[in-house]
Amino acid sequence: MSEHILEVKNLCKYFGGVKAVDGISLKVPKNKIQAIIGPNGAGKSTTLNLLSGTYFPTSGNISYLDKDVTTLALHQRVHLGIARTFQKIRLFKQLSVLDNVIAGFHIHHHIPFWEYIIPAKAFKKDRQDCQEEAMGLLKFVGLSDRAHDRAGSLAYGQQRLLEIARALATRPQLFMLDEPAAGLNDTEVQFLMDRLIELKEKNMTIIVVEHNMKLVMNVADQIFVMDHGEYLFDGQPADVQSNPKVIAAYLGADDEVSV
Ligand SMILES: Nc1ncnc2c1ncn2[C@@H]1O[C@H](COP(=O)(O)OP(=O)(O)O)[C@@H](O)[C@H]1O
Ligand SMILES: [Mg+2]
């Protein structure tokens, strides 16, 4: 068994003439927090879309736990323990906070299919188990007192945390987040950082695409820097922060690399 949970070789995604991801190779070690950073349009979200099976690559390979998953669809990768959140929030806004998390459990339901039609004992038991586990996840993200409110009524930062709880309901080994700190205030960012570290301590591997340099520099074990769809640099936070190529890429853009 490799010590890497994910190995990406020469990944490319072209949209017509746009080379959104252009020859990215990356190895993500198990039980670490891997950050992916880069200026706007660098190809970070496209990379996560390729890793999660939201998009398929133009060329290249993705191997997860030594298995080639390049052609597997999103739901198949979820079954293998890969989960993600999106840059743009995707919740069932009309459903309760709790039901949003319960929806995340559906892939692990232990119910014979006919019991969906004629609810019986197993269904009730399963629903009860899900509720308990969902409440645990809501507690983890600090939303237990909002469990019965409509998801759409939550503040923006809370909706992002709810998305995290819902993705965790699939019980991932590899959890990928696309700009989870966007729109969060300082207290919420700190809370999020603590949660990510706690997940790592529970043996999860995390890939986080993030603009918030405070978060990246404080939680990441390794940082992979992209620019114009290509590899620019990778290393530990201190190396990345002082690297002239990285600084130049950020200076050329409107973003800042300073903490
Ligand atoms: N579905 C798409 N169709 C066409 N172009 C896209 C699509 N998704 C992303 N792109 C382009 O690919 C490049 C990288 O985008 P993206 O991965 O969203 O960057 P980042 O997340 O680093 O800001 C951009 O030029 C963007 O316009
Ligand atoms: Mg993006």
CSV table of C-alpha atoms and ligand atoms in Angstrom, one decimal:
chain,number,residue,atom,x,y,z
A,1,MET,CA,0.0,0.0,0.0
A,2,SER,CA,1.3,3.4,-0.9
A,3,GLU,CA,1.5,6.1,1.8
A,4,HIS,CA,-0.4,8.4,-0.6
A,5,ILE,CA,-4.2,8.3,-0.7
A,6,LEU,CA,-4.2,10.1,-4.0
A,7,GLU,CA,-1.8,10.1,-7.0
A,8,VAL,CA,-2.5,12.3,-9.9
A,9,LYS,CA,-0.5,12.0,-13.1
A,10,ASN,CA,-0.4,14.6,-15.9
A,11,LEU,CA,-4.0,15.7,-15.5
A,12,CYS,CA,-5.4,18.0,-18.2
A,13,LYS,CA,-8.8,19.5,-18.7
A,14,TYR,CA,-9.4,21.7,-21.7
A,15,PHE,CA,-12.6,23.6,-22.4
A,16,GLY,CA,-12.3,24.4,-26.1
A,17,GLY,CA,-9.1,26.5,-26.3
A,18,VAL,CA,-9.0,27.1,-22.5
A,19,LYS,CA,-6.4,25.0,-20.7
A,20,ALA,CA,-8.1,25.1,-17.3
A,21,VAL,CA,-5.8,22.3,-16.0
A,22,ASP,CA,-2.6,21.6,-17.9
A,23,GLY,CA,-0.4,18.7,-16.9
A,24,ILE,CA,-0.9,18.6,-13.1
A,25,SER,CA,0.8,15.8,-11.2
A,26,LEU,CA,0.3,15.6,-7.5
A,27,LYS,CA,0.7,13.0,-4.6
A,28,VAL,CA,-1.4,13.6,-1.5
A,29,PRO,CA,-0.1,11.8,1.6
A,30,LYS,CA,-2.6,10.0,3.9
A,31,ASN,CA,-3.9,11.8,7.0
A,32,LYS,CA,-2.6,15.2,6.0
A,33,ILE,CA,-4.1,18.5,5.0
A,34,GLN,CA,-3.1,19.4,1.4
A,35,ALA,CA,-3.9,22.9,0.3
A,36,ILE,CA,-4.2,24.0,-3.3
A,37,ILE,CA,-3.7,27.7,-3.9
A,38,GLY,CA,-3.2,30.1,-6.8
A,39,PRO,CA,-4.6,33.3,-8.3
A,40,ASN,CA,-8.2,33.5,-9.6
A,41,GLY,CA,-8.6,31.3,-12.7
A,42,ALA,CA,-5.6,29.2,-11.9
A,43,GLY,CA,-7.6,26.0,-12.3
A,44,LYS,CA,-8.1,25.1,-8.6
A,45,SER,CA,-11.9,24.4,-8.8
A,46,THR,CA,-11.5,22.5,-12.1
A,47,THR,CA,-8.8,20.3,-10.4
A,48,LEU,CA,-11.2,19.5,-7.5
A,49,ASN,CA,-14.0,18.8,-10.1
A,50,LEU,CA,-11.6,16.3,-11.8
A,51,LEU,CA,-10.6,14.7,-8.5
A,52,SER,CA,-14.2,14.3,-7.3
A,53,GLY,CA,-15.6,13.0,-10.7
A,54,THR,CA,-17.7,16.1,-11.3
A,55,TYR,CA,-15.7,16.5,-14.6
A,56,PHE,CA,-13.7,14.0,-16.5
A,57,PRO,CA,-10.2,14.9,-17.6
A,58,THR,CA,-9.1,15.5,-21.2
A,59,SER,CA,-6.1,13.3,-20.4
A,60,GLY,CA,-4.2,12.0,-17.4
A,61,ASN,CA,-4.8,9.6,-14.5
A,62,ILE,CA,-6.2,9.7,-11.0
A,63,SER,CA,-5.5,6.9,-8.6
A,64,TYR,CA,-7.1,6.7,-5.2
A,65,LEU,CA,-5.9,4.1,-2.6
A,66,ASP,CA,-4.0,2.4,-5.4
A,67,LYS,CA,-7.1,2.1,-7.6
A,68,ASP,CA,-7.5,3.9,-10.9
A,69,VAL,CA,-10.7,6.0,-10.5
A,70,THR,CA,-10.2,8.3,-13.6
A,71,THR,CA,-13.3,7.1,-15.3
A,72,LEU,CA,-15.5,6.6,-12.2
A,73,ALA,CA,-18.5,9.0,-11.7
A,74,LEU,CA,-19.0,11.2,-8.8
A,75,HIS,CA,-21.4,8.9,-6.9
A,76,GLN,CA,-19.0,5.9,-7.4
A,77,ARG,CA,-16.2,7.9,-5.9
A,78,VAL,CA,-18.5,8.9,-3.0
A,79,HIS,CA,-18.9,5.2,-2.3
A,80,LEU,CA,-15.2,4.8,-2.2
A,81,GLY,CA,-14.9,7.5,0.4
A,82,ILE,CA,-14.3,10.7,-1.5
A,83,ALA,CA,-16.5,13.6,-0.6
A,84,ARG,CA,-16.5,17.3,-1.5
A,85,THR,CA,-18.1,20.7,-0.9
A,86,PHE,CA,-18.6,23.2,-3.7
A,87,GLN,CA,-17.4,26.8,-4.1
A,88,LYS,CA,-21.0,27.8,-4.7
A,89,ILE,CA,-23.2,26.5,-1.9
A,90,ARG,CA,-25.5,23.6,-2.9
A,91,LEU,CA,-28.1,22.9,-0.2
A,92,PHE,CA,-31.7,21.9,-0.1
A,93,LYS,CA,-32.8,25.3,1.1
A,94,GLN,CA,-36.4,24.3,1.8
A,95,LEU,CA,-35.5,21.3,3.9
A,96,SER,CA,-34.6,21.5,7.5
A,97,VAL,CA,-30.9,21.7,8.5
A,98,LEU,CA,-31.2,18.1,10.0
A,99,ASP,CA,-32.8,16.7,6.8
A,100,ASN,CA,-30.0,18.2,4.7
A,101,VAL,CA,-27.5,16.1,6.7
A,102,ILE,CA,-29.7,13.0,6.6
A,103,ALA,CA,-29.8,13.3,2.8
A,104,GLY,CA,-26.0,12.8,2.9
A,105,PHE,CA,-26.5,9.4,4.5
A,106,HIS,CA,-28.5,7.9,1.8
A,107,ILE,CA,-25.6,6.0,0.3
A,108,HIS,CA,-25.2,4.0,3.5
A,109,HIS,CA,-28.8,3.1,4.2
A,110,HIS,CA,-29.3,-0.5,5.2
A,111,ILE,CA,-32.8,-0.7,4.1
A,112,PRO,CA,-34.4,-3.2,1.7
A,113,PHE,CA,-35.8,-1.2,-1.2
A,114,TRP,CA,-39.5,-2.1,-0.6
A,115,GLU,CA,-39.4,-0.6,2.8
A,116,TYR,CA,-39.1,2.8,1.1
A,117,ILE,CA,-42.6,2.0,-0.2
A,118,ILE,CA,-44.0,0.4,2.9
A,119,PRO,CA,-42.0,1.8,5.8
A,120,ALA,CA,-41.4,-0.8,8.3
A,121,LYS,CA,-39.1,-1.6,11.3
A,122,ALA,CA,-35.8,-1.4,9.4
A,123,PHE,CA,-36.7,2.0,7.9
A,124,LYS,CA,-37.6,3.4,11.3
A,125,LYS,CA,-34.4,2.0,12.9
A,126,ASP,CA,-32.3,3.3,10.0
A,127,ARG,CA,-33.9,6.8,10.1
A,128,GLN,CA,-33.3,6.9,13.9
A,129,ASP,CA,-29.7,5.9,13.5
A,130,CYS,CA,-29.2,8.5,10.8
A,131,GLN,CA,-30.8,11.2,13.0
A,132,GLU,CA,-28.5,10.5,15.8
A,133,GLU,CA,-25.5,10.5,13.6
A,134,ALA,CA,-26.7,13.6,11.8
A,135,MET,CA,-27.2,15.4,15.1
A,136,GLY,CA,-23.6,14.4,16.0
A,137,LEU,CA,-22.4,16.1,12.8
A,138,LEU,CA,-24.5,19.2,13.4
A,139,LYS,CA,-22.9,19.4,16.9
A,140,PHE,CA,-19.5,19.1,15.3
A,141,VAL,CA,-20.1,22.1,13.1
A,142,GLY,CA,-21.9,24.1,15.9
A,143,LEU,CA,-25.4,23.9,14.4
A,144,SER,CA,-27.3,21.5,16.7
A,145,ASP,CA,-29.6,24.3,18.0
A,146,ARG,CA,-30.6,25.0,14.4
A,147,ALA,CA,-31.4,21.4,13.5
A,148,HIS,CA,-35.1,22.1,12.9
A,149,ASP,CA,-34.8,25.4,11.1
A,150,ARG,CA,-35.0,25.7,7.3
A,151,ALA,CA,-31.5,25.5,5.7
A,152,GLY,CA,-32.3,28.6,3.7
A,153,SER,CA,-32.8,30.6,6.9
A,154,LEU,CA,-29.2,30.1,8.1
A,155,ALA,CA,-26.6,32.8,7.8
A,156,TYR,CA,-24.1,32.4,4.9
A,157,GLY,CA,-21.3,31.1,7.1
A,158,GLN,CA,-23.6,28.6,8.8
A,159,GLN,CA,-24.8,27.3,5.4
A,160,ARG,CA,-21.1,26.6,4.5
A,161,LEU,CA,-20.7,24.7,7.8
A,162,LEU,CA,-23.9,22.8,7.0
A,163,GLU,CA,-22.5,21.8,3.7
A,164,ILE,CA,-19.5,20.4,5.5
A,165,ALA,CA,-21.8,18.4,7.9
A,166,ARG,CA,-23.7,17.0,4.9
A,167,ALA,CA,-20.6,16.0,3.0
A,168,LEU,CA,-19.2,14.3,6.2
A,169,ALA,CA,-22.4,12.2,6.4
A,170,THR,CA,-21.0,10.2,3.5
A,171,ARG,CA,-18.2,9.2,5.9
A,172,PRO,CA,-15.3,10.1,3.6
A,173,GLN,CA,-11.7,9.2,4.0
A,174,LEU,CA,-10.7,11.9,1.5
A,175,PHE,CA,-12.6,15.2,2.0
A,176,MET,CA,-12.2,18.0,-0.4
A,177,LEU,CA,-13.4,21.6,0.2
A,178,ASP,CA,-13.5,24.4,-2.4
A,179,GLU,CA,-13.0,27.8,-0.7
A,180,PRO,CA,-14.8,26.9,2.6
A,181,ALA,CA,-13.7,30.1,4.2
A,182,ALA,CA,-15.2,32.4,1.5
A,183,GLY,CA,-17.7,34.8,3.2
A,184,LEU,CA,-16.8,33.6,6.7
A,185,ASN,CA,-15.9,36.1,9.5
A,186,ASP,CA,-12.7,35.8,11.6
A,187,THR,CA,-14.4,33.8,14.3
A,188,GLU,CA,-16.0,31.4,11.8
A,189,VAL,CA,-12.7,31.0,10.0
A,190,GLN,CA,-11.0,30.1,13.3
A,191,PHE,CA,-13.8,27.6,14.0
A,192,LEU,CA,-13.4,26.1,10.6
A,193,MET,CA,-9.6,25.7,11.1
A,194,ASP,CA,-10.2,23.9,14.3
A,195,ARG,CA,-12.7,21.5,12.7
A,196,LEU,CA,-10.3,20.7,9.8
A,197,ILE,CA,-7.5,19.9,12.3
A,198,GLU,CA,-10.0,17.8,14.3
A,199,LEU,CA,-10.9,15.8,11.1
A,200,LYS,CA,-7.3,15.2,10.4
A,201,GLU,CA,-6.8,13.9,13.9
A,202,LYS,CA,-9.7,11.5,13.2
A,203,ASN,CA,-7.5,10.1,10.3
A,204,MET,CA,-9.2,11.9,7.5
A,205,THR,CA,-7.2,13.3,4.5
A,206,ILE,CA,-8.2,16.8,3.5
A,207,ILE,CA,-7.6,18.7,0.3
A,208,VAL,CA,-8.6,22.4,0.7
A,209,VAL,CA,-8.7,25.0,-2.1
A,210,GLU,CA,-8.6,28.3,-0.3
A,211,HIS,CA,-7.9,32.0,-0.8
A,212,ASN,CA,-7.7,32.8,2.9
A,213,MET,CA,-4.0,32.6,3.6
A,214,LYS,CA,-4.4,32.6,7.3
A,215,LEU,CA,-6.3,29.4,7.1
A,216,VAL,CA,-3.9,27.9,4.5
A,217,MET,CA,-0.7,28.8,6.4
A,218,ASN,CA,-2.1,27.6,9.7
A,219,VAL,CA,-3.6,24.3,8.8
A,220,ALA,CA,-1.9,23.0,5.7
A,221,ASP,CA,0.9,20.4,5.9
A,222,GLN,CA,1.7,20.8,2.2
A,223,ILE,CA,0.7,23.5,-0.3
A,224,PHE,CA,0.5,23.0,-4.0
A,225,VAL,CA,0.5,26.2,-6.0
A,226,MET,CA,-1.1,26.5,-9.5
A,227,ASP,CA,-1.1,29.3,-12.0
A,228,HIS,CA,-2.6,29.3,-15.5
A,229,GLY,CA,-3.6,25.7,-15.1
A,230,GLU,CA,-0.1,24.6,-14.5
A,231,TYR,CA,2.1,23.6,-11.5
A,232,LEU,CA,4.0,26.5,-10.1
A,233,PHE,CA,5.5,25.3,-6.8
A,234,ASP,CA,4.8,23.0,-3.9
A,235,GLY,CA,6.2,22.7,-0.4
A,236,GLN,CA,5.5,23.5,3.3
A,237,PRO,CA,3.8,26.8,4.2
A,238,ALA,CA,7.0,28.7,5.1
A,239,ASP,CA,8.6,27.7,1.8
A,240,VAL,CA,5.6,28.7,-0.2
A,241,GLN,CA,5.2,32.0,1.5
A,242,SER,CA,8.8,33.1,0.7
A,243,ASN,CA,9.0,31.7,-2.8
A,244,PRO,CA,9.6,34.4,-5.4
A,245,LYS,CA,7.6,32.6,-8.1
A,246,VAL,CA,4.6,32.4,-5.8
A,247,ILE,CA,4.9,36.0,-4.7
A,248,ALA,CA,5.2,37.1,-8.3
A,249,ALA,CA,2.1,35.1,-9.4
A,250,TYR,CA,0.1,36.7,-6.6
A,251,LEU,CA,1.5,40.2,-7.3
A,252,GLY,CA,0.5,39.8,-10.9
A,253,ALA,CA,-3.0,39.1,-9.8
A,254,ASP,CA,-5.3,41.1,-7.5
A,255,ASP,CA,-4.9,38.5,-4.7
A,256,GLU,CA,-2.5,38.7,-1.8
A,257,VAL,CA,-0.3,36.0,-0.4
A,258,SER,CA,0.4,37.8,2.9
A,259,VAL,CA,-1.1,36.4,6.1
B,1,LIG,N1,-17.2,24.7,-17.3
B,1,LIG,C1,-16.3,25.5,-17.8
B,1,LIG,N2,-16.4,25.9,-19.1
B,1,LIG,C2,-15.4,26.7,-19.7
B,1,LIG,N3,-14.4,27.2,-19.0
B,1,LIG,C3,-14.3,26.9,-17.8
B,1,LIG,C4,-15.2,26.1,-17.1
B,1,LIG,N4,-14.8,25.9,-15.8
B,1,LIG,C5,-13.7,26.7,-15.6
B,1,LIG,N5,-13.3,27.3,-16.8
B,1,LIG,C6,-12.2,28.1,-17.1
B,1,LIG,O1,-11.0,27.4,-16.6
B,1,LIG,C7,-10.1,28.3,-16.0
B,1,LIG,C8,-9.9,27.9,-14.5
B,1,LIG,O2,-11.1,28.0,-13.8
B,1,LIG,P1,-11.2,27.5,-12.3
B,1,LIG,O3,-10.8,26.1,-12.2
B,1,LIG,O4,-12.6,27.9,-11.9
B,1,LIG,O5,-10.2,28.5,-11.5
B,1,LIG,P2,-10.0,28.8,-10.0
B,1,LIG,O6,-10.9,27.9,-9.2
B,1,LIG,O7,-8.5,28.6,-9.7
B,1,LIG,O8,-10.4,30.2,-9.8
B,1,LIG,C9,-10.7,29.7,-16.1
B,1,LIG,O9,-10.2,30.4,-17.2
B,1,LIG,C10,-12.2,29.4,-16.3
B,1,LIG,O10,-12.9,30.5,-16.9
B,2,MG,MG,-12.4,28.3,-7.9
